[in-house]
CSV table of C-alpha atoms in Angstrom, one decimal:
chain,number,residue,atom,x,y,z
L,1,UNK,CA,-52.2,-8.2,38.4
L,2,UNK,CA,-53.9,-9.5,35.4
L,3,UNK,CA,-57.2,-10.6,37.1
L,4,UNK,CA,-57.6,-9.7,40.8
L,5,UNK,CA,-61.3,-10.9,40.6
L,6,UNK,CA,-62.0,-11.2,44.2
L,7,UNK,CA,-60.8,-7.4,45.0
L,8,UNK,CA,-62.8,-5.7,42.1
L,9,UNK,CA,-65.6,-4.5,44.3
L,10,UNK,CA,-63.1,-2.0,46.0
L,11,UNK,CA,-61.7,0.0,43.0
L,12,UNK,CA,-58.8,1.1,45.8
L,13,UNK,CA,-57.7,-2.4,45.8
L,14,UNK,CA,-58.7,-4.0,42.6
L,15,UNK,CA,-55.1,-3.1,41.0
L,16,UNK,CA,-53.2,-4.4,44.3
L,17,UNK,CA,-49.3,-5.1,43.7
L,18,UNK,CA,-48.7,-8.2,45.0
L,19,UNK,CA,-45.2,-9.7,46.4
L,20,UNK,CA,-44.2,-13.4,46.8
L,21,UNK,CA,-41.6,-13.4,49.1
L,22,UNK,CA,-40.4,-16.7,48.1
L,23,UNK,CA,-38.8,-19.0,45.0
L,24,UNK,CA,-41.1,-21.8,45.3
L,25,UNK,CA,-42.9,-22.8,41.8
L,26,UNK,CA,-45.6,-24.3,43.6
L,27,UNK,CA,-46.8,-21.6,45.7
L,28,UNK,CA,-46.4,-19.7,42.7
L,29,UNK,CA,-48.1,-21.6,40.4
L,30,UNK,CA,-51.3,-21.6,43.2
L,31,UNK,CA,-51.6,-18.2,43.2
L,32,UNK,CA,-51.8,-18.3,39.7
L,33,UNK,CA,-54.3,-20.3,39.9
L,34,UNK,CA,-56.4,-18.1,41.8
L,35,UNK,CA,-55.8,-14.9,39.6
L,36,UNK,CA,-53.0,-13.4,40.8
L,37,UNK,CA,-50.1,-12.1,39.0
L,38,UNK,CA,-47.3,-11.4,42.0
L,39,UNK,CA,-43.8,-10.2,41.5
L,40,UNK,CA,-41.5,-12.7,43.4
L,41,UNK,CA,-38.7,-11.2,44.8
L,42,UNK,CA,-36.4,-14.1,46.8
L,43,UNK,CA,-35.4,-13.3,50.6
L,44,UNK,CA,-31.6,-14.2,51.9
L,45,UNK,CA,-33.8,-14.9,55.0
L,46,UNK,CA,-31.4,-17.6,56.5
L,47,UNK,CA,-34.1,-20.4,57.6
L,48,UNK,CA,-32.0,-21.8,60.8
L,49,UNK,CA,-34.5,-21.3,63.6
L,50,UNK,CA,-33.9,-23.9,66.5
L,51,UNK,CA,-35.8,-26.9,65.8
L,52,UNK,CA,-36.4,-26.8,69.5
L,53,UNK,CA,-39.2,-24.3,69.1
L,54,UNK,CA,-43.1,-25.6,67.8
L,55,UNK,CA,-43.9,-26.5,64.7
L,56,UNK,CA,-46.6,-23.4,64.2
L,57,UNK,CA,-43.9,-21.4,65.9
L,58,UNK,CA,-40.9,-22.8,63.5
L,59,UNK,CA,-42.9,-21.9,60.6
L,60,UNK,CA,-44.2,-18.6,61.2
L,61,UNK,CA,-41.2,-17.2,62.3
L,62,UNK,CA,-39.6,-18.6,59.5
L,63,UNK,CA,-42.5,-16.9,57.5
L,64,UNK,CA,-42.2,-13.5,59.3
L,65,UNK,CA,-38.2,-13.5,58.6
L,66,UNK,CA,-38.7,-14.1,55.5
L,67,UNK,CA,-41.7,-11.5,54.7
L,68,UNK,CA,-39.9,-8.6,57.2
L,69,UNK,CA,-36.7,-9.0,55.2
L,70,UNK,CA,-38.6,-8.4,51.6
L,71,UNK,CA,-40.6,-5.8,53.1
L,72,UNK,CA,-37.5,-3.9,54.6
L,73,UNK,CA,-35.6,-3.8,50.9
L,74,UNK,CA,-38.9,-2.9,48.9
L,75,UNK,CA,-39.2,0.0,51.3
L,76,UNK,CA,-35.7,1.0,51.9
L,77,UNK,CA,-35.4,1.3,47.8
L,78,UNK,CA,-32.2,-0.1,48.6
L,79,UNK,CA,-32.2,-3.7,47.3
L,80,UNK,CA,-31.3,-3.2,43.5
L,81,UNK,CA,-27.9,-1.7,45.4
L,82,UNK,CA,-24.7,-3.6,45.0
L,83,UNK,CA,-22.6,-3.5,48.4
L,84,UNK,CA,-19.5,-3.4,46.4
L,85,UNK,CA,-19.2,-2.8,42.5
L,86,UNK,CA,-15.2,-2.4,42.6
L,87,UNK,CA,-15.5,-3.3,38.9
L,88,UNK,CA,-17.7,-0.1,38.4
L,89,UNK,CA,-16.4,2.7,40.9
L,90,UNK,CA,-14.0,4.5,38.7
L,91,UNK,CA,-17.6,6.0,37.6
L,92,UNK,CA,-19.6,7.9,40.3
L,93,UNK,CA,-22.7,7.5,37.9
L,94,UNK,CA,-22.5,3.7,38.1
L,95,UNK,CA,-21.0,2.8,41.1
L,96,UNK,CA,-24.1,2.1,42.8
L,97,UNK,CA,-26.1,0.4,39.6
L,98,UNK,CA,-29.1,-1.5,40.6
L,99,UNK,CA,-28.9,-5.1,39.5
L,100,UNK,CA,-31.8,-7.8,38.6
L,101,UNK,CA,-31.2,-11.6,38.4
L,102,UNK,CA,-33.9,-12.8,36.4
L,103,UNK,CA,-33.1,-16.3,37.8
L,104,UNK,CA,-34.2,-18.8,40.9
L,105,UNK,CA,-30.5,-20.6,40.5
L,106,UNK,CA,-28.9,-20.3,43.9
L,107,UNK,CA,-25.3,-21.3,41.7
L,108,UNK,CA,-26.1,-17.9,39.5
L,109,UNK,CA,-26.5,-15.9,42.7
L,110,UNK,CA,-23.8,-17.4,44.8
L,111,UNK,CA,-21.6,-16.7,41.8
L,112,UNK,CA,-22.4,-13.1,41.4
L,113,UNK,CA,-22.2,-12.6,44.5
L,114,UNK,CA,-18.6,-13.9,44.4
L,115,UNK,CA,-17.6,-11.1,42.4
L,116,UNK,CA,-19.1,-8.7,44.7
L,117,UNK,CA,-22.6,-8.1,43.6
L,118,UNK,CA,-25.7,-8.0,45.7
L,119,UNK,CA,-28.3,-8.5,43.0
L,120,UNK,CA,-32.1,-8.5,43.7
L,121,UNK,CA,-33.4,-12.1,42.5
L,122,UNK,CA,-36.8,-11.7,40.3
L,123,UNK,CA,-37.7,-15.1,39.5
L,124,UNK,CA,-39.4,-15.4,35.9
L,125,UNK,CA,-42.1,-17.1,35.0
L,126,UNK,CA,-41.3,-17.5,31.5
L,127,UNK,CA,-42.3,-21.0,30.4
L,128,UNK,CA,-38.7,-22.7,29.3
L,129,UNK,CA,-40.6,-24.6,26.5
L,130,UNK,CA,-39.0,-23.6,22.8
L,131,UNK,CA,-38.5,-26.3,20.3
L,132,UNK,CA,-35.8,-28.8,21.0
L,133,UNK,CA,-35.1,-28.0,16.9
L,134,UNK,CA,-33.8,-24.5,17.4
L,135,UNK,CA,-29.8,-24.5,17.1
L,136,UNK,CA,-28.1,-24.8,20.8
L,137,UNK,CA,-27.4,-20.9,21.0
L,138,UNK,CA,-31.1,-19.8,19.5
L,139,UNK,CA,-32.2,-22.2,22.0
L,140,UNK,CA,-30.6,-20.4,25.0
L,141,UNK,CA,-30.1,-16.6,23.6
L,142,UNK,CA,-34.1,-17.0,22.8
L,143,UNK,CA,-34.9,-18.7,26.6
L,144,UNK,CA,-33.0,-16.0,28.0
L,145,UNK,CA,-34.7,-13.3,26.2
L,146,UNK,CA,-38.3,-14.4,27.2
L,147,UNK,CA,-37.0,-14.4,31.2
L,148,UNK,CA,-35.7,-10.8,30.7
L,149,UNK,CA,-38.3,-9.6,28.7
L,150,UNK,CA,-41.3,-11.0,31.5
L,151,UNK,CA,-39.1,-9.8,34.5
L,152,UNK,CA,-38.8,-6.3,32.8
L,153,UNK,CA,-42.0,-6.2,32.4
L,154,UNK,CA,-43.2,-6.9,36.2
L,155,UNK,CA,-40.5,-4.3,37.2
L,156,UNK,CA,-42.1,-1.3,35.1
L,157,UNK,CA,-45.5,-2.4,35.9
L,158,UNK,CA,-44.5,-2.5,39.6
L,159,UNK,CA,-42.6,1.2,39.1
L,160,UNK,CA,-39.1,-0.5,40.4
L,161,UNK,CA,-35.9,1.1,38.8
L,162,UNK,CA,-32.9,-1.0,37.5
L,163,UNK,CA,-30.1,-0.6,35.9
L,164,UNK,CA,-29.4,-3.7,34.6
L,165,UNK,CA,-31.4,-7.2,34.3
L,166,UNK,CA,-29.0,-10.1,33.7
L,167,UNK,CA,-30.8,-13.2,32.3
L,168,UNK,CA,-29.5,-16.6,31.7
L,169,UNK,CA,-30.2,-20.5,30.5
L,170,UNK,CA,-27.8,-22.9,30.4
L,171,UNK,CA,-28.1,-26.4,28.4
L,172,UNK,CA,-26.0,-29.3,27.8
L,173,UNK,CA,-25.5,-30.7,24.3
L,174,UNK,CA,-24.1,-34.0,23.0
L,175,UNK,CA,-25.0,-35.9,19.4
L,176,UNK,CA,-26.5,-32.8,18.8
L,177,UNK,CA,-29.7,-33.1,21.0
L,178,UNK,CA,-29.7,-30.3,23.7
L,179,UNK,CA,-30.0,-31.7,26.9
L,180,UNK,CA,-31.5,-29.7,29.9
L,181,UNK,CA,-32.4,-30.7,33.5
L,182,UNK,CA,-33.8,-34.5,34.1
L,183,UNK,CA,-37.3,-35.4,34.5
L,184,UNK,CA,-36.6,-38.1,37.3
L,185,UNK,CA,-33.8,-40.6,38.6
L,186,UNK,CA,-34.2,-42.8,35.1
L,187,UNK,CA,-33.9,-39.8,33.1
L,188,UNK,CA,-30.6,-38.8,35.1
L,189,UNK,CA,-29.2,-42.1,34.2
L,190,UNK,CA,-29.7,-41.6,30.6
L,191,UNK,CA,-27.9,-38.4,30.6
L,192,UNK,CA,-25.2,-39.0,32.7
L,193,UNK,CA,-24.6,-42.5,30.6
L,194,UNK,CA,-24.8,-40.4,27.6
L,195,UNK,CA,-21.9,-37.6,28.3
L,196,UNK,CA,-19.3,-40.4,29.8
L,197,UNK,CA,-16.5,-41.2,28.9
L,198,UNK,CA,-15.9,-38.6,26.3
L,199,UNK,CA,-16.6,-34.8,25.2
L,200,UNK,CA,-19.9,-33.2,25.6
L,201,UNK,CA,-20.9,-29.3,24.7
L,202,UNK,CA,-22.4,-26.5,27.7
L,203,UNK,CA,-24.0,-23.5,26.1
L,204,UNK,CA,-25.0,-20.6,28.4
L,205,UNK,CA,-27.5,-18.4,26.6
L,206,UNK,CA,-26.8,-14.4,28.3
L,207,UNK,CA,-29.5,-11.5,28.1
L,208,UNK,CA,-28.6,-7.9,29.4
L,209,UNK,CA,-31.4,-6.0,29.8
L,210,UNK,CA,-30.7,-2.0,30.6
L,211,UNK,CA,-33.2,0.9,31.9
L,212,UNK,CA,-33.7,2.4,28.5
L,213,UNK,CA,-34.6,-1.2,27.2
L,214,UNK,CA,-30.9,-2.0,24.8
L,215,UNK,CA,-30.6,-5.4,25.2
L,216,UNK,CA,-26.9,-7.5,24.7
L,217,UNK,CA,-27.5,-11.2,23.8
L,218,UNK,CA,-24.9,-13.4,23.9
L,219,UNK,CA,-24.3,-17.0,24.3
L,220,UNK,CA,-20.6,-18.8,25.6
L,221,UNK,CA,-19.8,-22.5,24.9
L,222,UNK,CA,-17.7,-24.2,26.9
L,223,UNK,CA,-16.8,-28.3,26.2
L,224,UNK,CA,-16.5,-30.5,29.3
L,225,UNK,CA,-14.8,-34.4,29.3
L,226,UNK,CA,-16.2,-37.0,31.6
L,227,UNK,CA,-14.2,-39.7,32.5
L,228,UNK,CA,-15.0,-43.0,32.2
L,229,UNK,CA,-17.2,-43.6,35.0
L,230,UNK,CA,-18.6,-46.8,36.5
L,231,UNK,CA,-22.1,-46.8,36.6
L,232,UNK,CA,-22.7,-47.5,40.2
L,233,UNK,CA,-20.5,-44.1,40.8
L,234,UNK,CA,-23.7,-42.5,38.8
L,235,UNK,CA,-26.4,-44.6,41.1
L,236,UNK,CA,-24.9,-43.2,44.1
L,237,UNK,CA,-24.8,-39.5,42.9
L,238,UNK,CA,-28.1,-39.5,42.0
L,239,UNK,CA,-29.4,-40.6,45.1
L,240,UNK,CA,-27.8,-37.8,46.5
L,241,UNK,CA,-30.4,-35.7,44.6
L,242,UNK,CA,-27.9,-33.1,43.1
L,243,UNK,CA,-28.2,-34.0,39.7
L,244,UNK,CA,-32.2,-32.8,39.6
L,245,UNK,CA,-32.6,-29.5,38.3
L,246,UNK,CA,-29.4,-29.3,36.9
L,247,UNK,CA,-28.6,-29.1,33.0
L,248,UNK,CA,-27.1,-32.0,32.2
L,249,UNK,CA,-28.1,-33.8,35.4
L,250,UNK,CA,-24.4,-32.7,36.9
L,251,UNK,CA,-23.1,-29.8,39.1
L,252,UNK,CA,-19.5,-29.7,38.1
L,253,UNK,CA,-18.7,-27.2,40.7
L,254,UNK,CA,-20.2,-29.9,43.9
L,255,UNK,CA,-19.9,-33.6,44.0
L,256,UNK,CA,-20.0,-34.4,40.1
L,257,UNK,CA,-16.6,-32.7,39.8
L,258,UNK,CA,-15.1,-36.3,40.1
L,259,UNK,CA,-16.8,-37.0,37.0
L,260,UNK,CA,-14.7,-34.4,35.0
L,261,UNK,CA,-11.3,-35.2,33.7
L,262,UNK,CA,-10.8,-31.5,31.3
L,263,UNK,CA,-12.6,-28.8,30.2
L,264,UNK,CA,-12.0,-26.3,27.5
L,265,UNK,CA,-13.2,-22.7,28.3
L,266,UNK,CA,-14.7,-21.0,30.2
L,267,UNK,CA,-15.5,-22.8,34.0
L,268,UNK,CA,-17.9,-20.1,35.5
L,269,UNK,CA,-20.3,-21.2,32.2
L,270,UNK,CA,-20.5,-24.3,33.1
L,271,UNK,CA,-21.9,-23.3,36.5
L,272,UNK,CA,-24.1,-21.1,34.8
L,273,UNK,CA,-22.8,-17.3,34.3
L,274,UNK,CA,-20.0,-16.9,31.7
L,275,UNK,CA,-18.5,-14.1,34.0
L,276,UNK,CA,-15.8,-12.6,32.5
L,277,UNK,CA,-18.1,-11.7,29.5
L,278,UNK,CA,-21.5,-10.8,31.7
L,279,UNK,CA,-18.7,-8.2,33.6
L,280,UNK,CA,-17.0,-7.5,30.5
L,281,UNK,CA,-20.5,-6.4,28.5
L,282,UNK,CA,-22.0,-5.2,31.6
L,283,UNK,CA,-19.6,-2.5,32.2
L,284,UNK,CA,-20.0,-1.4,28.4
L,285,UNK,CA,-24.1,-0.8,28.9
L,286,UNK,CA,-23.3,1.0,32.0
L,287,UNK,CA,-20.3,3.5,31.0
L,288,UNK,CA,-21.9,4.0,27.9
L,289,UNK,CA,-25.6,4.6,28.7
L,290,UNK,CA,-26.4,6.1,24.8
């Protein structure tokens, strides 16, 4: 931690390594506040505790899952490993690679883990703030380099080995202005009236980050067609709420895949990993370490 100000007195504790074990901004951003520099590491905990119980009880057994279940991978060593790297086994040396998603986007995650990784989630605090004027694949190689850059970081400060960080931003881009997630409702409105009825641009901006610090950037572009879409179809999707924090105010994979008639490329992008090539340039950093 940059500044633990109210442990200095104790030299033992002054340097304390902290853990968030959880993907909220907010709480993040309050600890913050109050000096603290943690590393946030995301728990699977599954929060399905019978709604019969308390409400102090509800939530601090939802708190101890979730703490007991970080606690047992940072001990265990054992969280960077894959379950199942089929795509890696012909190689003893790499079979078992540790993994880092430098990324809080369950559809990143849910789609590695569809290929059979079991990555350990590092969320980055990396401010997502570069100039709108950068071209679309600056915009997202450059985004994606400041994620894996900070989360590196935080793992060498906090002495965790990796093999591999993968780092990703995704934006939307139409009439040449690069679109990312909505501000509010209104703003989702604009967007979605904006891409329909014709072609729009996705651009997913990929970092690979090894152990000896090479780095692969790359970016994919994939082009997606929306329909023409009544606008009360849009009202009623974005009271549904999936369009916030989404690129594009969409998620063509869930309920806004009605809006699609064709795409060109590369699906998985649009979701948010360009797999074949993360796979592809993955295996390449880790057969050929030098």
């Amino acid at each position: 931690m940059k500044s633990t100000w109210f442990l200095t007195i104790e030299d033992q504790v002054k340097d304390a390594k902290i853990v968030l074990a959880s993907q909220s901004p907010n709480r993040l951003a309050l600890l913050k506040e109050i000096g603290l520099e943690p590393l946030v590491v995301v728990s699977g905990f599954d929060e399905n505790l019978s709604k019969d119980l308390s409400p102090v009880e509800f939530v601090e057994e939802t708190a101890v899952g979730k703490a007991l279940q970080v606690s047992d991978l940072l001990k265990q060593n054992k969280f960077l490993r894959m379950k199942s790297t089929w795509f890696l086994t012909i190689e003893d040396q790499v079979k078992d690679a540790k993994i880092v998603l430098a990324s809080q986007s369950p559809n990143r995650l849910a789609l590695l883990k569809e290929i059979g990784l079991e990555p350990l989630v590092v969320v980055s605090g990396f401010e997502e703030n570069l100039s709108k004027d950068l071209s679309p694949v600056e915009f997202v190689e450059e985004t994606a380099v400041g994620k894996a850059l900070q989360v590196s970081d935080l793992l060498k400060q906090n002495k965790t080995e990796f093999d591999v960080i993968i780092a990703c931003d995704t934006v939307v881009v139409v009439d040449d202005e690069i679109i990312g997630k909505p501000e509010d409702a209104d703003d989702a409105m604009r967007i979605l009236q904006k891409l329909n009825n014709r072609w729009h641009s996705v651009f997913t901006g990929v970092v690979l980050v090894d152990k000896n610090q090479r780095m692969d950037k790359f970016s994919v572009e994939t082009k997606v067609k929306f329909g023409n879409i009544p606008n009360e179809m849009f009202r009623e999707y974005i009271k549904t709420g999936e369009c916030m924090n989404r690129a594009g105010a969409y998620g063509i994979q869930h309920k806004a895949a009605v809006f699609v008639e064709a795409i060109d490329g590369c699906f998985f992008n649009i979701v948010g990993v360009p797999l074949f090539e993360v796979v592809k340039r993955m295996r390449k950093l880790l057969l050929f370490p030098k």
